[in-house]
Amino acid sequence: MHEFRYVNGRLQCEGVALDALVKQHGTPLYVYSQSTLEDHYQKLDDALAPLDHLICFAMKANSNCAVMRTLADCGGGFDTVSEGELRRVIAAGGDPRKCVFAGVGKTEREIEFALRKGIYSFNVESEPELIRINKVAARLKKTAPIAVRVNPNVDAGTHAKITTGTYENKFGIAFEEVEGVYARARKLKHIRLRGVQMHIGSQLTEVKPFELAVRKMLPLVERLKARHALEFFSIGGGLGIIYQSALASAAPEWWQASAAKKILTPAKYAATLVPLLQPLGLRIIIEPGRFIVGNAGVLVTRVEYVKRTGRKNFVIVDAAMNDLIRPAFYDSYHEIVPLQKKGGATVSSDVVGPVCESGDYFCKDRPLPKVGEGDHLALLSAGAYGFVMASNYNSRALATEVLVKRRKSAVVRPRQKIEAIWETEQPAPWQKR
Ligand SMILES: *Cc1c(COP(=O)(O)O)cnc(C)c1O
């Protein structure tokens, strides 16, 4: 469920009209709903209540400090993948002791930083990494808490670029090799075997792949727990969200009727997984990113031109792939709606940005209400993997981000100044004039 809906024909977020925000802050504009973030966190927290659990928000999905502050205030920890992310946790007021550190390429410097900050666990992706962590910990006279990321070789049945749990990709240690790795890791003096981890992919809309992966892992986790006194089992993130009919999904009735629909609610997820996990007697960690923040954000853009060619109706907007790369990168669908509700016939349209790439489009041949120059559109469900993947391609400034909470709104990142894009660049000494 989320807090974006039409009220008297105007698209609102928690009682704040988005066209009013546009007047104040311009476009392209990311708008996040704090109550939606809190609701999603709470729904997961409630669903997992029968278990000793920790929710580590996968901050790569959205690392704006205000978004992170919201989740830290809910009691959440963070799933981090770099020194930069860990530093951001601290800047946002989060607790490093509730952080896990994932990723296949941790550098010595990153490991040292994480150790000094006392993170909860390193999610280790290879044996060379384990040896490196042990070495750095020895140098600092510390003990590094670790979990091995197991690749359970279960196909999540999602987009190829977001599948992570099969032997075709770079993540984790093969299921069959894991026990050997733990046995060898145990001999490393500066390693503490604290848990075991998996993450099979993203945007999973059914519970089945999670269930298959957990069932496959259970005997292994039992054995590892018995042998090495593990404390936790992290089942990763990956809960999918609604991208189509995103607006309809704001309605409580729609949400309640969801049992019949093909969407994965925390209740469904927990109904299947909690009974499997409970007998383990371990702390369970989940690392949701998209589920918490995806539907909690929209990207608002202005229509600059409507260009009709022989075959096509192009709606050219002021946001582009540098602001939201998901359609270009993952073929993703984002629902696109006008800020002022429009009746009448629809026109099959391509919504495109101004960037010089054919891949710079938000939708193709989609029936949309007729719009013209100066109208505004919202790209829904843009809260996850949106702003975080933005770039300065075409020397376009990074968009403004606004957080809304119950009729209040605040800029949580001002629009980047155009000059700031090249501020730190300089000519080589021999080019000075
Ligand atoms: C990306 C990632 C997540 C979060 O994935 P979502 O689909 O956004 O929930 C969690 N854990 C790991 C290890 C990841 O790489």
PDB file of C-alpha atoms and ligand atoms in Angstrom, residues 56-62 79-81 100-103 123 125 149 162 164 171 197-204 210 234-240 286-294 384-385, ligand 1:
ATOM      1  CA  CYS A  56      18.455  -4.607   7.334  1.00  0.00           C
ATOM      2  CA  PHE A  57      17.250  -2.189   4.667  1.00  0.00           C
ATOM      3  CA  ALA A  58      19.241  -2.738   1.460  1.00  0.00           C
ATOM      4  CA  MET A  59      20.272   0.878   1.155  1.00  0.00           C
ATOM      5  CA  LYS A  60      21.531   0.495  -2.387  1.00  0.00           C
ATOM      6  CA  ALA A  61      17.845   0.789  -3.341  1.00  0.00           C
ATOM      7  CA  ASN A  62      17.618   4.328  -1.930  1.00  0.00           C
ATOM      8  CA  ASP A  79      22.568  -3.908   4.278  1.00  0.00           C
ATOM      9  CA  THR A  80      25.622  -2.073   2.953  1.00  0.00           C
ATOM     10  CA  VAL A  81      27.977  -2.778   0.067  1.00  0.00           C
ATOM     11  CA  VAL A 100      25.796  -6.161   7.388  1.00  0.00           C
ATOM     12  CA  PHE A 101      28.402  -5.644   4.704  1.00  0.00           C
ATOM     13  CA  ALA A 102      27.877  -7.529   1.422  1.00  0.00           C
ATOM     14  CA  GLY A 103      29.515  -7.485  -2.003  1.00  0.00           C
ATOM     15  CA  ASN A 123      28.572 -11.383   4.254  1.00  0.00           C
ATOM     16  CA  GLU A 125      31.337 -14.037  -1.013  1.00  0.00           C
ATOM     17  CA  ARG A 149      26.815 -16.066   1.430  1.00  0.00           C
ATOM     18  CA  ILE A 162      18.500  -9.208 -11.072  1.00  0.00           C
ATOM     19  CA  THR A 164      21.673 -13.724  -8.172  1.00  0.00           C
ATOM     20  CA  PHE A 171      27.509 -14.082  -6.097  1.00  0.00           C
ATOM     21  CA  GLN A 197      23.372 -15.829   4.373  1.00  0.00           C
ATOM     22  CA  MET A 198      21.625 -16.122   1.015  1.00  0.00           C
ATOM     23  CA  HIS A 199      19.976 -13.767  -1.483  1.00  0.00           C
ATOM     24  CA  ILE A 200      18.469 -15.269  -4.610  1.00  0.00           C
ATOM     25  CA  GLY A 201      17.371 -12.236  -6.593  1.00  0.00           C
ATOM     26  CA  SER A 202      15.167  -9.200  -6.782  1.00  0.00           C
ATOM     27  CA  GLN A 203      11.562  -8.370  -7.692  1.00  0.00           C
ATOM     28  CA  LEU A 204      10.250 -11.825  -6.767  1.00  0.00           C
ATOM     29  CA  PHE A 210      11.999 -18.224  -1.466  1.00  0.00           C
ATOM     30  CA  SER A 234      19.888 -14.101   6.639  1.00  0.00           C
ATOM     31  CA  ILE A 235      17.441 -14.922   3.885  1.00  0.00           C
ATOM     32  CA  GLY A 236      18.276 -11.804   1.880  1.00  0.00           C
ATOM     33  CA  GLY A 237      15.889  -9.428   0.199  1.00  0.00           C
ATOM     34  CA  GLY A 238      14.033  -9.655  -3.065  1.00  0.00           C
ATOM     35  CA  LEU A 239      10.363  -9.147  -2.199  1.00  0.00           C
ATOM     36  CA  GLY A 240       8.715  -7.785  -5.309  1.00  0.00           C
ATOM     37  CA  ILE A 286      15.995 -10.002   5.972  1.00  0.00           C
ATOM     38  CA  GLU A 287      17.450  -7.423   3.597  1.00  0.00           C
ATOM     39  CA  PRO A 288      14.544  -5.819   1.743  1.00  0.00           C
ATOM     40  CA  GLY A 289      15.251  -2.843  -0.487  1.00  0.00           C
ATOM     41  CA  ARG A 290      12.662  -2.465  -3.221  1.00  0.00           C
ATOM     42  CA  PHE A 291       9.747  -3.639  -1.050  1.00  0.00           C
ATOM     43  CA  ILE A 292      10.254  -0.857   1.460  1.00  0.00           C
ATOM     44  CA  VAL A 293      10.985   2.041  -0.836  1.00  0.00           C
ATOM     45  CA  GLY A 294       9.820   1.168  -4.365  1.00  0.00           C
ATOM     46  CA  ALA A 384      13.845   2.041  -5.484  1.00  0.00           C
ATOM     47  CA  TYR A 385      16.851   1.976  -7.807  1.00  0.00           C
TER      48      TYR A 385
HETATM   49  C1  LIG B   1      20.187  -5.953  -3.766  1.00  0.00           C
HETATM   50  C2  LIG B   1      20.267  -6.831  -2.583  1.00  0.00           C
HETATM   51  C3  LIG B   1      19.223  -6.861  -1.667  1.00  0.00           C
HETATM   52  C4  LIG B   1      17.945  -6.099  -1.846  1.00  0.00           C
HETATM   53  O1  LIG B   1      17.223  -6.534  -2.944  1.00  0.00           O
HETATM   54  P1  LIG B   1      15.697  -6.019  -3.122  1.00  0.00           P
HETATM   55  O2  LIG B   1      15.229  -6.768  -4.296  1.00  0.00           O
HETATM   56  O3  LIG B   1      15.763  -4.560  -3.369  1.00  0.00           O
HETATM   57  O4  LIG B   1      14.968  -6.365  -1.893  1.00  0.00           O
HETATM   58  C5  LIG B   1      19.373  -7.638  -0.530  1.00  0.00           C
HETATM   59  N1  LIG B   1      20.493  -8.372  -0.316  1.00  0.00           N
HETATM   60  C6  LIG B   1      21.525  -8.373  -1.188  1.00  0.00           C
HETATM   61  C7  LIG B   1      22.719  -9.172  -0.882  1.00  0.00           C
HETATM   62  C8  LIG B   1      21.442  -7.605  -2.342  1.00  0.00           C
HETATM   63  O5  LIG B   1      22.456  -7.627  -3.213  1.00  0.00           O
END
